[in-house]
CSV table of C-alpha atoms and ligand atoms in Angstrom, one decimal:
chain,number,residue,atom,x,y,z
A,48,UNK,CA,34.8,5.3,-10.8
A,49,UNK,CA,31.5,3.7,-9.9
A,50,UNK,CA,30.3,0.1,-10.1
A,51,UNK,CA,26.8,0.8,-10.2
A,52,UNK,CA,24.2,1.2,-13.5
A,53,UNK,CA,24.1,4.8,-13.9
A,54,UNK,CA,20.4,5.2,-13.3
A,55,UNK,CA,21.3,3.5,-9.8
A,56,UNK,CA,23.8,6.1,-9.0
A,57,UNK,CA,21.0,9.0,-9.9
A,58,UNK,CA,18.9,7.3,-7.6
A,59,UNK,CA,17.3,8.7,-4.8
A,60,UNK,CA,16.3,5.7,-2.5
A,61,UNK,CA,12.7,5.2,-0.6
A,62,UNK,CA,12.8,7.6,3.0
A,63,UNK,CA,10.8,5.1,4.9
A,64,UNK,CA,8.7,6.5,8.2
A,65,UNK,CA,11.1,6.6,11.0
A,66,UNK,CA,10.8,3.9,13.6
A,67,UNK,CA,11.7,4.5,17.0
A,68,UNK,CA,14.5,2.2,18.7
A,69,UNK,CA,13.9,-1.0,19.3
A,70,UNK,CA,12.2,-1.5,23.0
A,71,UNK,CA,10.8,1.9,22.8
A,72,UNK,CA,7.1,1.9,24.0
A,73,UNK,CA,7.1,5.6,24.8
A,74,UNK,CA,6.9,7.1,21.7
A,75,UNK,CA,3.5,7.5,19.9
A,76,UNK,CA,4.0,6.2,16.7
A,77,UNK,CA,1.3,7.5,14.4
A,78,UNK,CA,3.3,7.7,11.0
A,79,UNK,CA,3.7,4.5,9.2
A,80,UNK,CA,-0.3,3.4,8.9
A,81,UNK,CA,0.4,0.1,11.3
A,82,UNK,CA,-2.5,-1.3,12.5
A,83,UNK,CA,-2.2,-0.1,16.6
A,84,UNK,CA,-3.8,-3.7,17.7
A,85,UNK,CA,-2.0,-6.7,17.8
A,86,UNK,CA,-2.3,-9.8,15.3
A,87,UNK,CA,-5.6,-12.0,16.0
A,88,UNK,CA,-4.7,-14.7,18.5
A,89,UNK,CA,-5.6,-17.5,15.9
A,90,UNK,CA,-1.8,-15.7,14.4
A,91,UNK,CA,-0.5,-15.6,17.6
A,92,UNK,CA,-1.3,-19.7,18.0
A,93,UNK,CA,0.2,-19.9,14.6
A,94,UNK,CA,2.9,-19.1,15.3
A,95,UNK,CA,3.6,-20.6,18.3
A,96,UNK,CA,3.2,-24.0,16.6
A,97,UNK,CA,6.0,-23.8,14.1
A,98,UNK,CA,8.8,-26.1,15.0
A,99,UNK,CA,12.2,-26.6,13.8
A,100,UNK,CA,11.7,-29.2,11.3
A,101,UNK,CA,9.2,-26.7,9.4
A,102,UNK,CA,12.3,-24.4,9.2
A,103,UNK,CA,14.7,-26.8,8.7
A,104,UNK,CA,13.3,-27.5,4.7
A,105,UNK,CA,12.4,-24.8,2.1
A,106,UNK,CA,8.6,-23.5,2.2
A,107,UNK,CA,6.3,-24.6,-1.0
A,108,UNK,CA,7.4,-23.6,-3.7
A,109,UNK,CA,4.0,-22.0,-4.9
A,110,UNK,CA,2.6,-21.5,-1.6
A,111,UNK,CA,-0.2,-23.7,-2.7
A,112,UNK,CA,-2.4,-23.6,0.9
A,113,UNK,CA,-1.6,-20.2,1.2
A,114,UNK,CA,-3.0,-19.6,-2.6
A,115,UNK,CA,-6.2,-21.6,-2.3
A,116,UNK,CA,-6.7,-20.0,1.2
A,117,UNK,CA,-6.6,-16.2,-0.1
A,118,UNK,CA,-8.8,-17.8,-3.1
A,119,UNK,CA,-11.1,-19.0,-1.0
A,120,UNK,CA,-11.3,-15.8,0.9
A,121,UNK,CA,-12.5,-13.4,-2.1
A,122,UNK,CA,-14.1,-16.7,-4.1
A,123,UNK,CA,-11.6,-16.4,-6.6
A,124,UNK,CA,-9.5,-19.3,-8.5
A,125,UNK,CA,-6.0,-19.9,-6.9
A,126,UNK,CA,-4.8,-19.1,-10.3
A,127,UNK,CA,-6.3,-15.6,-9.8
A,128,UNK,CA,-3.4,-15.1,-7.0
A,129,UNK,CA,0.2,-15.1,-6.7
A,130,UNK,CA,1.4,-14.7,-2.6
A,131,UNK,CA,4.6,-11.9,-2.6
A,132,UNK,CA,7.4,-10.7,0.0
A,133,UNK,CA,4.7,-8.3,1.2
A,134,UNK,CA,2.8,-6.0,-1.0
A,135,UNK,CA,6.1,-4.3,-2.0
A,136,UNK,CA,7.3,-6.8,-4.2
A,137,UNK,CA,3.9,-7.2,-6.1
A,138,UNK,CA,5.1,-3.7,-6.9
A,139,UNK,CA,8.2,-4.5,-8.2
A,140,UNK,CA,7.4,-8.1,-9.8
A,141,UNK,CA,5.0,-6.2,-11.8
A,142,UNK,CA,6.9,-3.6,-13.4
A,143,UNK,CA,9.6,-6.1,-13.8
A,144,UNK,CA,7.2,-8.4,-15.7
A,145,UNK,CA,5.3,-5.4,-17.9
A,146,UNK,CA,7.4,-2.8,-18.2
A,147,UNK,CA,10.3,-2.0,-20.7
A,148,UNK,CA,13.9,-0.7,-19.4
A,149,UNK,CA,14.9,2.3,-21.3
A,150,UNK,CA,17.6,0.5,-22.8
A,151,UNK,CA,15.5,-2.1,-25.1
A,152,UNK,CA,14.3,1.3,-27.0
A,153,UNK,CA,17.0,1.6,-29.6
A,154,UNK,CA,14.5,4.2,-31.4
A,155,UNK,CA,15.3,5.8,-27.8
A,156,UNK,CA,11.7,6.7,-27.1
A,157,UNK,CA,10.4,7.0,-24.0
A,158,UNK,CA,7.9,4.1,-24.3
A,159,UNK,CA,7.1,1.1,-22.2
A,160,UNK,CA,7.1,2.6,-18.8
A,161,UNK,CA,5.3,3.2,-15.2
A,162,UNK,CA,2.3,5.6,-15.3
A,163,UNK,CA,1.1,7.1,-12.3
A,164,UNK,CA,-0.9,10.4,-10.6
A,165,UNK,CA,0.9,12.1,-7.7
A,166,UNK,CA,1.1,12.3,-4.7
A,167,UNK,CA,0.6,8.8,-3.9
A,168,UNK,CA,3.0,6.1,-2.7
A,169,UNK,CA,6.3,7.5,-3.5
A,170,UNK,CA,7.8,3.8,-3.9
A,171,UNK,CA,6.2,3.7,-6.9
A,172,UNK,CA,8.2,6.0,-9.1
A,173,UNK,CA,11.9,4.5,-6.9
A,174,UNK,CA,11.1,0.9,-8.4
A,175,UNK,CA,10.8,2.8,-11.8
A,176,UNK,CA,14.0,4.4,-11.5
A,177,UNK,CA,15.8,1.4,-10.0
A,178,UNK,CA,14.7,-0.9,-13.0
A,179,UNK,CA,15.0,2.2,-15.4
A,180,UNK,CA,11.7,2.3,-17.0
A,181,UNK,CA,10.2,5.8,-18.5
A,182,UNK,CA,7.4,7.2,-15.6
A,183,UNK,CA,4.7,9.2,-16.4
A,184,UNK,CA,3.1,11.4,-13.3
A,185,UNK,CA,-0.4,12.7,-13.7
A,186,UNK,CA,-1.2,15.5,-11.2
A,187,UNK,CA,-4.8,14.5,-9.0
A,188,UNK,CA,-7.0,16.6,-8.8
A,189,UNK,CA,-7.2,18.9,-5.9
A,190,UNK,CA,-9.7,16.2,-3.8
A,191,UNK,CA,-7.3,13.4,-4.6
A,192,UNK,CA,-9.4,12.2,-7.8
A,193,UNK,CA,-7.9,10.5,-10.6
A,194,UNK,CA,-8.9,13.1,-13.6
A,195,UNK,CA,-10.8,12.0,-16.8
A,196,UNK,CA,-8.0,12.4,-18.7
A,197,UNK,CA,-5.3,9.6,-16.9
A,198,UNK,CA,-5.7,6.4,-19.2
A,199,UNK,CA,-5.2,8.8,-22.4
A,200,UNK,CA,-2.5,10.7,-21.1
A,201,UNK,CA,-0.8,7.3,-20.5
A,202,UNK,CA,-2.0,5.8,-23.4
A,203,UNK,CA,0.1,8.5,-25.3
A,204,UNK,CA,3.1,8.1,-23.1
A,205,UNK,CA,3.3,4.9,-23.9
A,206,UNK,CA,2.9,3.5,-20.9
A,207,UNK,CA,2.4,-0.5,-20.1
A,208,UNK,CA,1.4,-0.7,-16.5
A,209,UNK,CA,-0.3,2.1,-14.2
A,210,UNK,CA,-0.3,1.9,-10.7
A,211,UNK,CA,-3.2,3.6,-9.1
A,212,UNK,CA,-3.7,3.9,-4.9
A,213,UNK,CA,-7.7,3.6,-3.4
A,214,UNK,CA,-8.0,4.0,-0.9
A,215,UNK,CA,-5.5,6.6,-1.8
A,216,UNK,CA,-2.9,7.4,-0.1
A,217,UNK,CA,-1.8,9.9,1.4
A,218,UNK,CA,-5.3,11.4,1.4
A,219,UNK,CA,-7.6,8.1,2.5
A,220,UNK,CA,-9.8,9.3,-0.1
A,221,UNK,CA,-11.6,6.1,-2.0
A,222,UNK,CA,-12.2,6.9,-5.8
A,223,UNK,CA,-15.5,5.4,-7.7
A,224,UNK,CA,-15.5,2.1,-8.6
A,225,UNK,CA,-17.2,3.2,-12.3
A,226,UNK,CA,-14.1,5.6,-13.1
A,227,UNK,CA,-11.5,2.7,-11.9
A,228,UNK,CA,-13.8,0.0,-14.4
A,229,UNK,CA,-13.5,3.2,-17.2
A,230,UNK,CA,-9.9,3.4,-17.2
A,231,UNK,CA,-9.6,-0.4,-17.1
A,232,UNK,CA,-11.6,0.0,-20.5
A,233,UNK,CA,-9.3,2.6,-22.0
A,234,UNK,CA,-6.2,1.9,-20.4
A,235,UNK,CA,-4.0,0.0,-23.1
A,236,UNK,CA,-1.4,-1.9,-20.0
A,237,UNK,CA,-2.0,-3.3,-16.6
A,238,UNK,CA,-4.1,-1.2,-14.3
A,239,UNK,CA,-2.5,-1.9,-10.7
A,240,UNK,CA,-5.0,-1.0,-8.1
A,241,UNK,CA,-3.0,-0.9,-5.0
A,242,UNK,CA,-5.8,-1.9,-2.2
A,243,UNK,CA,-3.5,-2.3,0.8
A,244,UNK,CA,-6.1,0.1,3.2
A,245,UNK,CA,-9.1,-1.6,1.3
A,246,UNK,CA,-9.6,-3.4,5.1
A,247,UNK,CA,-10.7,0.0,6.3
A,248,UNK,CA,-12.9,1.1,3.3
A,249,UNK,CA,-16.8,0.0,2.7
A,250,UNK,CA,-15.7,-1.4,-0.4
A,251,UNK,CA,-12.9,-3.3,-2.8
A,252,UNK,CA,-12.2,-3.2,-6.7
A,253,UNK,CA,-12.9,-7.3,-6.8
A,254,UNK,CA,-15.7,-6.6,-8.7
A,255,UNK,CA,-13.7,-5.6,-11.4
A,256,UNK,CA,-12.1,-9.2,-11.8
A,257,UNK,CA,-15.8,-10.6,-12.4
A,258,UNK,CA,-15.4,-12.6,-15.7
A,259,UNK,CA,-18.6,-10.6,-17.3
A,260,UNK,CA,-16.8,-7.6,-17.2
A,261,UNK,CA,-13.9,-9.2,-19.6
A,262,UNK,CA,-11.1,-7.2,-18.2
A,263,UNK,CA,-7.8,-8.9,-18.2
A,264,UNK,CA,-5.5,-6.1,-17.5
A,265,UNK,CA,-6.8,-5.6,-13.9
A,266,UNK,CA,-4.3,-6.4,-11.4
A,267,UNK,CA,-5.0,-5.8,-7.4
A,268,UNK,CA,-2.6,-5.4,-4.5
A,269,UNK,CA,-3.3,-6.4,-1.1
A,270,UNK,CA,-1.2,-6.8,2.1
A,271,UNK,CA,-1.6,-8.1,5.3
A,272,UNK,CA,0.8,-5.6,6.5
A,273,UNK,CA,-2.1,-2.8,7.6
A,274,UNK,CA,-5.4,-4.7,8.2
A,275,UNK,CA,-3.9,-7.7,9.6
A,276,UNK,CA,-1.6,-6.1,11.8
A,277,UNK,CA,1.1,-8.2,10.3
A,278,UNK,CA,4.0,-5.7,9.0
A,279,UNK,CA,6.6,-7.3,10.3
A,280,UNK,CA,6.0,-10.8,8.9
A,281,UNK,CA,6.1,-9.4,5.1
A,282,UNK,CA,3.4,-10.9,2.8
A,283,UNK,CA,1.0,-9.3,0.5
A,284,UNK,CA,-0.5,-11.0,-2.3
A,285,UNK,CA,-2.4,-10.2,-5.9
A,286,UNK,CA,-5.5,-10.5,-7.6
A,287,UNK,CA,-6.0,-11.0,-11.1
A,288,UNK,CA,-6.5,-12.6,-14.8
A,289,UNK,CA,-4.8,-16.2,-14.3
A,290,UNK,CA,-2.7,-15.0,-17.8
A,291,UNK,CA,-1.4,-11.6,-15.3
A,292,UNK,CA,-0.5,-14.1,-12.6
A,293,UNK,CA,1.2,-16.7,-14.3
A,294,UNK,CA,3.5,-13.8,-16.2
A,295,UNK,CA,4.1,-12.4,-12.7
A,296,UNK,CA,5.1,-16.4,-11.4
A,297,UNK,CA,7.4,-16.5,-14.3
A,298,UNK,CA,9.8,-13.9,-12.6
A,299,UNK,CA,9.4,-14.1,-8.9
A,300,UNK,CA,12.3,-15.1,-6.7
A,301,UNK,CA,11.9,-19.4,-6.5
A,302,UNK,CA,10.8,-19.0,-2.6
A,303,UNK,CA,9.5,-15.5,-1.9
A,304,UNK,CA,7.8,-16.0,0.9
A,305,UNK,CA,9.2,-18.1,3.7
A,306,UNK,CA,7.3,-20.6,5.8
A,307,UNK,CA,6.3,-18.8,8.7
A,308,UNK,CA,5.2,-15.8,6.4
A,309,UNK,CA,2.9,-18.9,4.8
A,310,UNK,CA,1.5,-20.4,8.0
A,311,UNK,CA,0.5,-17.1,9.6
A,312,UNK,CA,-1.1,-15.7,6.8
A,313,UNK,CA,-3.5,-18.7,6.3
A,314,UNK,CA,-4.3,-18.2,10.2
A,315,UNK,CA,-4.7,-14.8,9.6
A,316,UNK,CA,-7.1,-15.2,7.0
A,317,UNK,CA,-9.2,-18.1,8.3
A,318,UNK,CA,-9.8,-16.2,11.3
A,319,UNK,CA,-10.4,-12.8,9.2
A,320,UNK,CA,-13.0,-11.9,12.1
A,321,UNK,CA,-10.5,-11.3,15.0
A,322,UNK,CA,-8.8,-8.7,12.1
A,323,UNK,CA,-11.9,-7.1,11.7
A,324,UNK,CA,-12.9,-6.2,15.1
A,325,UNK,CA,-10.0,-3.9,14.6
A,326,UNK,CA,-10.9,-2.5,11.7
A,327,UNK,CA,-14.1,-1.6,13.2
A,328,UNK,CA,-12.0,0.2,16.3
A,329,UNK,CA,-10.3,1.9,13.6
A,330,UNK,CA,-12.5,3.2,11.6
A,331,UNK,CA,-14.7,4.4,15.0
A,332,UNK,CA,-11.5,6.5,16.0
A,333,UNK,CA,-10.8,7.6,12.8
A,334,UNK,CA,-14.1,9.5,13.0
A,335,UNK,CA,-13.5,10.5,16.4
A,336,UNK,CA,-10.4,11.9,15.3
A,337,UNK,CA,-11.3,13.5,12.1
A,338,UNK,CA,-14.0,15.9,14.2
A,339,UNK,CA,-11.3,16.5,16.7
A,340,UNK,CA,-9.1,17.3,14.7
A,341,UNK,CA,-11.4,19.6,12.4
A,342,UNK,CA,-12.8,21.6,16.0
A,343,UNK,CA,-8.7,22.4,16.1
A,344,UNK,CA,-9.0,24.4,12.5
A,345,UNK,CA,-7.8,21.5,10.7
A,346,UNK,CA,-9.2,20.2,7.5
A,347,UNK,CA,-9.6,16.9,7.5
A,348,UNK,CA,-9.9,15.1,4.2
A,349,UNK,CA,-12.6,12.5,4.2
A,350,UNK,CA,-11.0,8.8,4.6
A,351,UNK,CA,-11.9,5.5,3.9
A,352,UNK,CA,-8.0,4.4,5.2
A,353,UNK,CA,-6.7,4.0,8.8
A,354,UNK,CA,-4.8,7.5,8.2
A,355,UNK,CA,-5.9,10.6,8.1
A,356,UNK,CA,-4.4,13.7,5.9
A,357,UNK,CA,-5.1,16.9,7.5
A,358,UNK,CA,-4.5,20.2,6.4
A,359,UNK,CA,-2.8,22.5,9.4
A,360,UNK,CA,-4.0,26.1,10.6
A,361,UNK,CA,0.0,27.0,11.3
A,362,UNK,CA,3.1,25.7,9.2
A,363,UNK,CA,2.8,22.0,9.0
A,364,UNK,CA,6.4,21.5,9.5
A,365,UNK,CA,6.3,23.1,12.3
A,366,UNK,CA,4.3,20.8,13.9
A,367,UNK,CA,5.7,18.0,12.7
A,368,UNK,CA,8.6,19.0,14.6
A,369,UNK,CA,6.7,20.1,18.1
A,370,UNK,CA,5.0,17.1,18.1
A,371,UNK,CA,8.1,14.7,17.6
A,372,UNK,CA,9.9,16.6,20.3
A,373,UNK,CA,6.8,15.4,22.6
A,374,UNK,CA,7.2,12.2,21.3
A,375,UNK,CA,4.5,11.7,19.2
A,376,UNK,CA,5.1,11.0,15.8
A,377,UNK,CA,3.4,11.5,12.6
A,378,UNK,CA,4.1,11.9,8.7
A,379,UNK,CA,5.2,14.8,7.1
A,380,UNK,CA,6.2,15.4,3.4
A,381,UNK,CA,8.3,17.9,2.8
A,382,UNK,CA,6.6,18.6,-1.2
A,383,UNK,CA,3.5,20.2,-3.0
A,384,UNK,CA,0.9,19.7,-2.7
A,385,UNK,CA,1.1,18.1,0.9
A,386,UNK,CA,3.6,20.8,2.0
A,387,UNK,CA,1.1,22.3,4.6
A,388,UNK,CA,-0.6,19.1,5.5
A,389,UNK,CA,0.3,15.9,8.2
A,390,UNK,CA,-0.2,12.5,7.8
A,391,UNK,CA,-1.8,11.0,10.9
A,392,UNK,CA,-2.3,7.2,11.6
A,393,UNK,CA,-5.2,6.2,13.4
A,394,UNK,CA,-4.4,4.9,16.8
A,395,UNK,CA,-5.3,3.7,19.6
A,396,UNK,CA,-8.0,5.7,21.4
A,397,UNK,CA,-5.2,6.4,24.1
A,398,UNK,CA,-2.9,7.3,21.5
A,399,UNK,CA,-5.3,9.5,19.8
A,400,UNK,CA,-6.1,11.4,22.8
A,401,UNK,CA,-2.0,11.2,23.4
A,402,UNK,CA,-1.6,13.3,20.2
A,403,UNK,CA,-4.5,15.5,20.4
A,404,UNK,CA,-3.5,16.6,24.1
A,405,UNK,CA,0.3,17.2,22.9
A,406,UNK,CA,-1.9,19.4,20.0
A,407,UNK,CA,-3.5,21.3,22.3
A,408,UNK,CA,0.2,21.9,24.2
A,409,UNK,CA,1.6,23.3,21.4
B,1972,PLP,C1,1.8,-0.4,2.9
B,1972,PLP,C2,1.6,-0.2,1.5
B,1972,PLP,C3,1.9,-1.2,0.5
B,1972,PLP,C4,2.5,-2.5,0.8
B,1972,PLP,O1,3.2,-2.7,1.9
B,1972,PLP,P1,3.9,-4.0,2.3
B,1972,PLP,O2,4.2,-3.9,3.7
B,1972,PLP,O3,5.1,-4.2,1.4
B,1972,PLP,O4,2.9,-5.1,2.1
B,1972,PLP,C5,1.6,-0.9,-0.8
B,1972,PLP,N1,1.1,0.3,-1.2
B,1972,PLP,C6,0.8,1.2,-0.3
B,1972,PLP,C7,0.2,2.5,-0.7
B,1972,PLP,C8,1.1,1.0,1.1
B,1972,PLP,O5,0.9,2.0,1.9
C-alpha cells in the first residue's frame, strides 16, 4: 500500500549534475552550465546591505521593484513579467496554468498536454509526469533543429503548451528566430521559449513579444541562474502577453521569491555590465575550447551557450568516467542520441586548460 498518486509512484525523478561536497575547491566542475565567475560586486554589495528587519517581514507580494526593474531592462511593461523561484518554476507554473491532467479527460483522450522535441532539458517531460499531463516528444533533427513539422504534429496531439530550448540545450545550438515566429503562428497553445543561455547568444526571442507581431501565446524563460552567476539565489523570471502573465499570477505560490532573491536580482540587473564582462570571457573560451577540443578528434557542435556538446573519438562513457577519477567533471547522458557525446561547461581559462591537460592524460 502506497500513499502517493499513481502517476507519482511511476515517476522517475530529475538526476540533477552532481555537485561536489561542500568546501571542495579541487574538483573541476564543468557539468552543470554555472557561470565560473562570481556574481558582479554591485550583487555582492547587495547583499551585504540586507538587515534583519528586511527578513523579519514577508517580501512583496508581487515583487513590484523587481518587476518594473526586469521591465525596464528588455523595455517591456511590468505586466509583461511575472518574477519565479528560479527559472524552474516558470516551468512548472506554466504547465500548471495551461495544461490539462489526464484525469479531466473523461472521453479519456490524450489531449491537453506538454509538447516537446528531444533531447532537451529533461525536467521538462518530469513536471509532465508529476502533474500528469499527456507529453508529446518530437525527435530534432540531427543538427539540433526544430523540424518543419513540430507545431502540426502538436497541433494534432492536442497539445496546449510547447516548451522549446534556444539556445538549445544540450547542443548550444541557437535555432532561427523566423522558424520560432512560424510556429508561434501555427502553434494552437503557449509556445515556451526557454532562453536561460540567451546571455551567451548574439541574440534573444524578444522580438517576438513586439505588439505588431500580434502573438499572444509567446511566453519566454529567463534565469539569472547561468549569466548572472546567481544559481544559488534561485530566481528566474518570464516574458510575455500581460493575459499569459496574469493566468500564470493566478497560480503561483503567494511569496515565491523571498526578499533577498528580490534585492539581488534588481542589483544584478541594474549593474547588467559587470555580468557581461563574463559573458564576453565566456564566450572567448568557449571558442578557445571548441578548436581545442576539435584538434583532439572531437566534434564540436557550434554553440551560442556557455556549454559545449562534443562528440568523442573513443566511448564517451569512458571518458566521462577517466575524467571524473581526475577530478574533472563534465555531463554525460547515458541515451540516444547523446550516448557518444559529453557535455562540457565553459570554464575558467585555468579550468579549461585543467580539462584539456587531464584529456590529453587519458
Ligand atoms: C538552468 C536552466 C533552466 C532554469 O534554471 P533555474 O536555475 O531554475 O533558473 C531552465 N531551462 C534550462 C534548459 C536550463 O538549463
Amino acid at each position: 500500500m502506497t500513499y502517493e498518486r499513481q502517476n507519482i509512484s511511476r515517476l522517475a525523478p530529475y538526476t540533477p549534475g552532481e555537485q561536489p561536497k561542500p568546501g571542495d575547491r579541487q574538483t573541476v566542475k564543468l557539468n552543470t552550465n554555472e557561470n565560473p565567475y562570481p556574481p558582479g560586486q554591485a550583487v555582492v554589495d547587495a547583499l551585504r546591505s540586507i538587515d534583519g528587519e528586511t527578513l523579519r517581514r514577508y517580501p512583496p507580494p508581487t515583487a513590484a521593484q523587481c518587476r518594473q526593474t526586469i521591465a525596464q531592462a528588455h523595455s517591456l511593461d511590468p505586466k509583461q513579467v511575472i518574477v519565479t523561484n528560479g527559472g524552474d518554476e516558470l516551468l512548472r507554473l506554466a504547465i500548471t496554468v495551461f495544461c490539462q491532467p489526464r484525469a479531466d479527460n473523461p472521453s479519456g483522450a490524450a489531449t491537453g498536454g506538454l509538447g516537446i522535441a528531444t533531447p532537451s532539458y529533461s525536467l521538462y517531460e518530469v513536471l509532465a509526469a508529476i502533474h500528469d499531463t499527456p507529453l508529446t516528444s518530437v525527435p530534432l533533427l540531427d543538427n539540433f533543429e526544430l523540424p518543419d513539422s513540430f507545431a502540426g504534429k502538436l497541433n494534432d496531439a492536442g497539445c496546449r503548451l510547447a516548451m522549446v530550448v534556444n539556445p538549445h540545450a544540450p547542443s548550444g545550438r541557437l535555432g532561427p528566430l523566423d522558424r520560432l515566429e512560424r510556429i508561434a503562428q501555427q502553434f494552437k497553445g503557449v509556445l515556451l521559449i526557454d532562453e536561460a543561455y540567451v546571455d551567451f547568444a548574439t541574440r534573444d526571442a524578444l522580438p517576438l513579444l513586439a505588439t505588431d507581431k500580434g502573438l499572444k501565446n509567446v511566453l519566454l524563460l529567463r534565469t539569472l541562474s547561468k549569466g548572472y552567476s546567481l544559481a544559488g539565489l534561485r530566481l528566474g523570471y518570464g516574458l510575455g502577453h500581460p493575459d499569459l502573465i496574469a493566468a500564470l499570477d493566478k497560480a503561483r505560490d503567494s511569496y515565491n521569491t523571498d526578499a533577498v532573491a528580490q534585492t539581488l536580482a534588481i542589483a544584478a540587473l541594474n549593474n547588467r555590465q559587470q555580468a557581461a564582462q563574463t559573458w564576453q570571457a565566456v564566450t572567448k573560451e568557449r571558442d578557445r575550447l571548441t578548436g581545442a577540443l576539435a584538434d583532439r578528434g572531437y566534434r564540436v557542435y557550434p554553440s551560442q551557450a556557455n556549454f559545449l556538446l562534443a562528440q568523442a573519438p573513443r566511448p564517451a562513457k569512458t571518458i566521462y568516467e577517466s575524467l571524473k577519477s581526475k577530478g574533472v567533471l563534465v555531463r554525460y547522458f547515458d541515451q540516444d542520441p547523446l550516448r557518444d557525446k559529453l557535455r562540457i561547461t565553459v570554464g575558467t581559462p585555468q579550468q579549461n586548460d585543467a580539462l584539456l591537460t587531464a584529456l590529453d592524460s587519458l
